[in-house]
Short mmCIF file of C-alpha atoms in Angstrom, two decimals:
data_model
loop_
_atom_site.label_atom_id
_atom_site.label_comp_id
_atom_site.label_asym_id
_atom_site.label_seq_id
_atom_site.Cartn_x
_atom_site.Cartn_y
_atom_site.Cartn_z
CA UNK A 171 4.94 -1.69 -22.33
CA UNK A 172 3.77 -2.00 -18.70
CA UNK A 173 1.96 -4.74 -16.87
CA UNK A 174 0.41 -4.75 -13.66
CA UNK A 175 1.11 -7.40 -11.06
CA UNK A 176 -1.39 -8.41 -8.88
CA UNK A 177 -0.98 -8.23 -4.88
CA UNK A 178 -3.77 -10.81 -3.97
CA UNK A 179 -2.15 -13.34 -6.43
CA UNK A 180 -0.25 -16.33 -5.39
CA UNK A 181 -1.49 -16.68 -1.77
CA UNK A 182 -0.84 -20.25 -0.91
CA UNK A 183 -3.59 -22.36 0.87
CA UNK A 184 -0.75 -24.13 3.05
CA UNK A 185 1.69 -21.85 4.75
CA UNK A 186 4.06 -23.21 7.10
CA UNK A 187 6.07 -19.95 7.66
CA UNK A 188 4.98 -16.50 6.92
CA UNK A 189 5.47 -15.30 3.26
CA UNK A 190 7.61 -12.35 2.50
CA UNK A 191 7.71 -11.09 -0.91
CA UNK A 192 9.45 -7.65 -2.01
CA UNK A 193 7.40 -5.69 -4.34
CA UNK A 194 9.67 -2.73 -5.03
CA UNK A 195 13.14 -2.30 -3.74
CA UNK A 196 14.94 1.00 -4.25
CA UNK A 197 17.74 3.23 -2.22
CA UNK A 198 14.91 4.78 -0.40
CA UNK A 199 12.14 2.44 0.00
CA UNK A 200 11.27 -1.29 0.14
CA UNK A 201 7.67 -2.53 -0.62
CA UNK A 202 6.75 -5.87 0.64
CA UNK A 203 3.78 -8.09 0.88
CA UNK A 204 3.37 -10.35 4.02
CA UNK A 205 1.07 -13.33 4.19
CA UNK A 206 0.37 -14.49 7.67
CA UNK A 207 -2.00 -17.34 8.33
CA UNK A 208 -2.13 -18.15 12.18
CA UNK A 209 1.27 -17.20 12.73
CA UNK A 210 2.67 -14.64 15.27
CA UNK A 211 6.00 -13.72 16.45
CA UNK A 212 8.23 -16.07 18.21
CA UNK A 213 7.45 -15.78 22.00
CA UNK A 214 9.46 -13.00 23.45
CA UNK A 215 10.83 -11.73 20.26
CA UNK A 216 10.54 -8.20 19.45
CA UNK A 217 11.11 -6.58 15.99
CA UNK A 218 13.55 -3.43 16.81
CA UNK A 219 13.86 -2.06 13.11
CA UNK A 220 16.54 0.88 11.77
CA UNK A 221 13.97 1.47 9.35
CA UNK A 222 10.39 3.01 9.64
CA UNK A 223 7.61 0.63 8.83
CA UNK A 224 4.28 1.60 7.61
CA UNK A 225 1.68 -1.07 7.31
CA UNK A 226 -1.42 -1.71 6.06
CA UNK A 227 -3.62 -4.91 6.77
CA UNK A 228 -5.56 -5.61 3.38
CA UNK A 229 -6.98 -8.95 4.46
CA UNK A 230 -8.09 -10.63 7.64
CA UNK A 231 -7.43 -9.56 11.28
CA UNK A 232 -4.54 -9.34 13.39
CA UNK A 233 -2.92 -7.90 16.50
CA UNK A 234 0.02 -6.03 16.72
CA UNK A 235 1.58 -5.33 20.11
CA UNK A 236 3.87 -2.53 21.30
CA UNK A 237 5.63 -2.22 24.64
CA UNK A 238 2.87 0.14 25.62
CA UNK A 239 -0.18 -1.95 24.52
CA UNK A 240 -1.66 -3.98 21.70
CA UNK A 241 -3.82 -3.07 18.92
CA UNK A 242 -6.29 -5.02 16.86
CA UNK A 243 -6.09 -4.43 13.36
CA UNK A 244 -8.82 -5.35 10.41
CA UNK A 245 -8.55 -4.73 6.74
CA UNK A 246 -7.83 -1.20 5.71
CA UNK A 247 -6.27 -0.51 9.17
CA UNK A 248 -2.56 1.03 8.95
CA UNK A 249 0.04 2.34 11.34
CA UNK A 250 3.35 4.08 11.02
CA UNK A 251 5.79 2.23 13.23
CA UNK A 252 8.90 4.50 13.94
CA UNK A 253 12.51 2.86 13.65
CA UNK A 254 13.51 1.49 16.84
CA UNK A 255 9.84 1.25 18.22
CA UNK A 256 9.44 -2.24 19.38
CA UNK A 257 6.65 -4.51 17.95
CA UNK A 258 5.58 -7.97 17.56
CA UNK A 259 2.75 -9.84 15.58
CA UNK A 260 0.94 -11.03 18.58
CA UNK A 261 -1.61 -12.88 16.68
CA UNK A 262 -3.24 -13.33 13.10
CA UNK A 263 -6.31 -15.46 12.37
CA UNK A 264 -5.97 -18.98 11.49
CA UNK A 265 -9.25 -18.95 9.67
CA UNK A 266 -7.87 -17.14 6.59
CA UNK A 267 -4.55 -15.62 5.20
CA UNK A 268 -3.87 -12.16 6.90
CA UNK A 269 -2.22 -9.96 4.13
CA UNK A 270 -0.12 -7.11 4.98
CA UNK A 271 1.30 -4.32 2.92
CA UNK A 272 4.62 -2.92 4.38
CA UNK A 273 6.52 0.23 3.32
CA UNK A 274 10.03 0.32 4.63
CA UNK A 275 11.90 3.55 4.70
CA UNK A 276 14.48 5.65 6.17
CA UNK A 277 14.88 8.66 8.48
CA UNK A 278 11.70 11.23 8.35
CA UNK A 279 12.32 14.59 7.62
CA UNK B 158 -0.25 4.09 22.60
CA UNK B 159 -0.38 3.48 18.82
CA UNK B 160 -3.98 3.56 17.02
CA UNK B 161 -4.55 2.59 13.55
CA UNK B 162 -6.54 4.62 11.05
CA UNK B 163 -8.44 2.98 8.36
CA UNK B 164 -7.66 3.35 4.59
CA UNK B 165 -11.12 2.86 3.49
CA UNK B 166 -12.69 5.60 5.95
CA UNK B 167 -14.08 8.78 4.88
CA UNK B 168 -14.77 8.24 1.35
CA UNK B 169 -17.46 10.79 0.14
CA UNK B 170 -20.31 9.44 -1.82
CA UNK B 171 -20.26 12.80 -3.98
CA UNK B 172 -16.99 13.71 -5.07
CA UNK B 173 -16.36 16.83 -7.58
CA UNK B 174 -12.73 16.48 -7.84
CA UNK B 175 -10.32 13.39 -7.24
CA UNK B 176 -9.21 13.54 -3.57
CA UNK B 177 -5.63 13.12 -2.83
CA UNK B 178 -4.91 12.48 1.02
CA UNK B 179 -1.16 11.99 2.29
CA UNK B 180 -1.03 9.51 4.79
CA UNK B 181 3.09 9.65 5.47
CA UNK B 182 5.55 11.89 4.50
CA UNK B 183 8.97 11.70 5.31
CA UNK B 184 12.36 12.73 3.56
CA UNK B 185 12.28 9.45 1.47
CA UNK B 186 8.70 8.53 0.69
CA UNK B 187 5.40 9.85 0.52
CA UNK B 188 2.32 7.39 0.85
CA UNK B 189 -0.93 8.86 -0.56
CA UNK B 190 -4.49 7.83 -1.39
CA UNK B 191 -6.19 8.96 -4.18
CA UNK B 192 -10.11 8.51 -4.65
CA UNK B 193 -11.32 9.26 -8.33
CA UNK B 194 -14.99 8.61 -9.17
CA UNK B 195 -15.39 8.61 -12.95
CA UNK B 196 -12.33 11.04 -12.88
CA UNK B 197 -9.93 11.09 -15.75
CA UNK B 198 -6.72 13.12 -16.49
CA UNK B 199 -7.66 16.42 -18.25
CA UNK B 200 -7.46 15.88 -22.02
CA UNK B 201 -3.72 15.77 -23.38
CA UNK B 202 -2.44 16.24 -19.72
CA UNK B 203 0.36 13.65 -18.96
CA UNK B 204 2.20 13.42 -15.57
CA UNK B 205 5.77 13.85 -15.85
CA UNK B 206 7.14 13.25 -12.03
CA UNK B 207 10.74 13.81 -10.80
CA UNK B 208 9.81 10.53 -8.60
CA UNK B 209 8.87 7.04 -8.90
CA UNK B 210 5.28 6.28 -8.21
CA UNK B 211 4.37 2.70 -7.16
CA UNK B 212 0.60 2.36 -7.52
CA UNK B 213 -1.78 -0.05 -6.21
CA UNK B 214 -5.39 -0.15 -7.08
CA UNK B 215 -7.83 -1.29 -4.24
CA UNK B 216 -11.30 -0.60 -5.04
CA UNK B 217 -12.78 -0.16 -8.45
CA UNK B 218 -11.49 -0.51 -12.08
CA UNK B 219 -9.39 1.78 -13.84
CA UNK B 220 -7.38 2.47 -17.14
CA UNK B 221 -3.88 4.07 -16.89
CA UNK B 222 -2.31 5.33 -20.11
CA UNK B 223 1.41 5.45 -21.23
CA UNK B 224 3.07 6.97 -24.05
CA UNK B 225 3.35 3.23 -25.57
CA UNK B 226 0.04 1.92 -24.38
CA UNK B 227 -2.73 1.64 -22.09
CA UNK B 228 -3.52 -0.87 -18.93
CA UNK B 229 -6.49 -2.03 -17.29
CA UNK B 230 -6.30 -1.98 -13.64
CA UNK B 231 -8.44 -3.88 -11.05
CA UNK B 232 -8.43 -4.08 -7.39
CA UNK B 233 -5.10 -5.71 -6.28
CA UNK B 234 -3.43 -4.61 -9.55
CA UNK B 235 0.04 -2.56 -8.94
CA UNK B 236 2.57 -0.93 -11.13
CA UNK B 237 5.65 0.72 -10.69
CA UNK B 238 5.78 4.02 -12.71
CA UNK B 239 9.47 5.05 -12.94
CA UNK B 240 10.44 9.00 -12.68
CA UNK B 241 9.52 10.59 -16.10
CA UNK B 242 7.64 7.94 -17.67
CA UNK B 243 4.68 10.07 -18.60
CA UNK B 244 1.30 8.69 -17.92
CA UNK B 245 -2.13 9.42 -17.41
CA UNK B 246 -5.54 8.30 -15.76
CA UNK B 247 -7.61 7.41 -18.83
CA UNK B 248 -10.49 6.25 -17.20
CA UNK B 249 -12.20 5.38 -13.81
CA UNK B 250 -15.74 3.77 -13.72
CA UNK B 251 -18.33 6.35 -12.67
CA UNK B 252 -20.09 3.45 -10.85
CA UNK B 253 -18.02 3.67 -7.61
CA UNK B 254 -15.22 5.25 -6.21
CA UNK B 255 -11.87 3.67 -7.38
CA UNK B 256 -9.15 3.99 -4.44
CA UNK B 257 -5.47 4.00 -5.19
CA UNK B 258 -2.61 3.63 -2.67
CA UNK B 259 0.38 5.62 -4.24
CA UNK B 260 3.87 5.53 -2.83
CA UNK B 261 6.19 8.33 -4.04
CA UNK B 262 10.05 7.80 -3.59
CA UNK B 263 13.20 9.05 -5.19
CA UNK B 264 15.71 7.52 -7.26
CA UNK B 265 16.37 3.63 -7.14
CA UNK B 266 19.52 1.96 -6.27
#
């Protein structure tokens, strides 16, 4: 029998570091929950990833920064970040956890 | 510049058929939003898919049926449905839209 897990379960109240939880890991795709709480990427740090990352914010506001500008994200907002497009988490609110769903996958067709 | 889209945007009030919207389509993965509103799979119909489907309910209750039993799903609940595991949507509430995020992908490692 199959039982569901819950995406919003086990969100800690106190979160010294961002929390990364892998929900599915296959040869083609990795699905991850990320919980931030006032966190941002370290100063001058940029993610520069081999895989594409499709990211959906499901709770809390956040700001993502790219080399060509910054975007505000609120619950429901999603973007696809192509491989090697440099990006960083510029800001997440300290008022509540920001919860992201990230889908990492390889080269597009 | 990158601009986010919103997952909860453009949900019709009146929905004669389930609404399938592809949000990302690559060689490895297809991400889809599905909106149901009182819909169920046709009687005696089973999905029997070549790809795995990881599905997350983000709004509204639903029931999925497998050959070995049925599961209730509420917002936040997710399951991975392996390729060729037969399943059907047994029920979605007529009271509000049920919104699913589905990630279709190939063989696991």
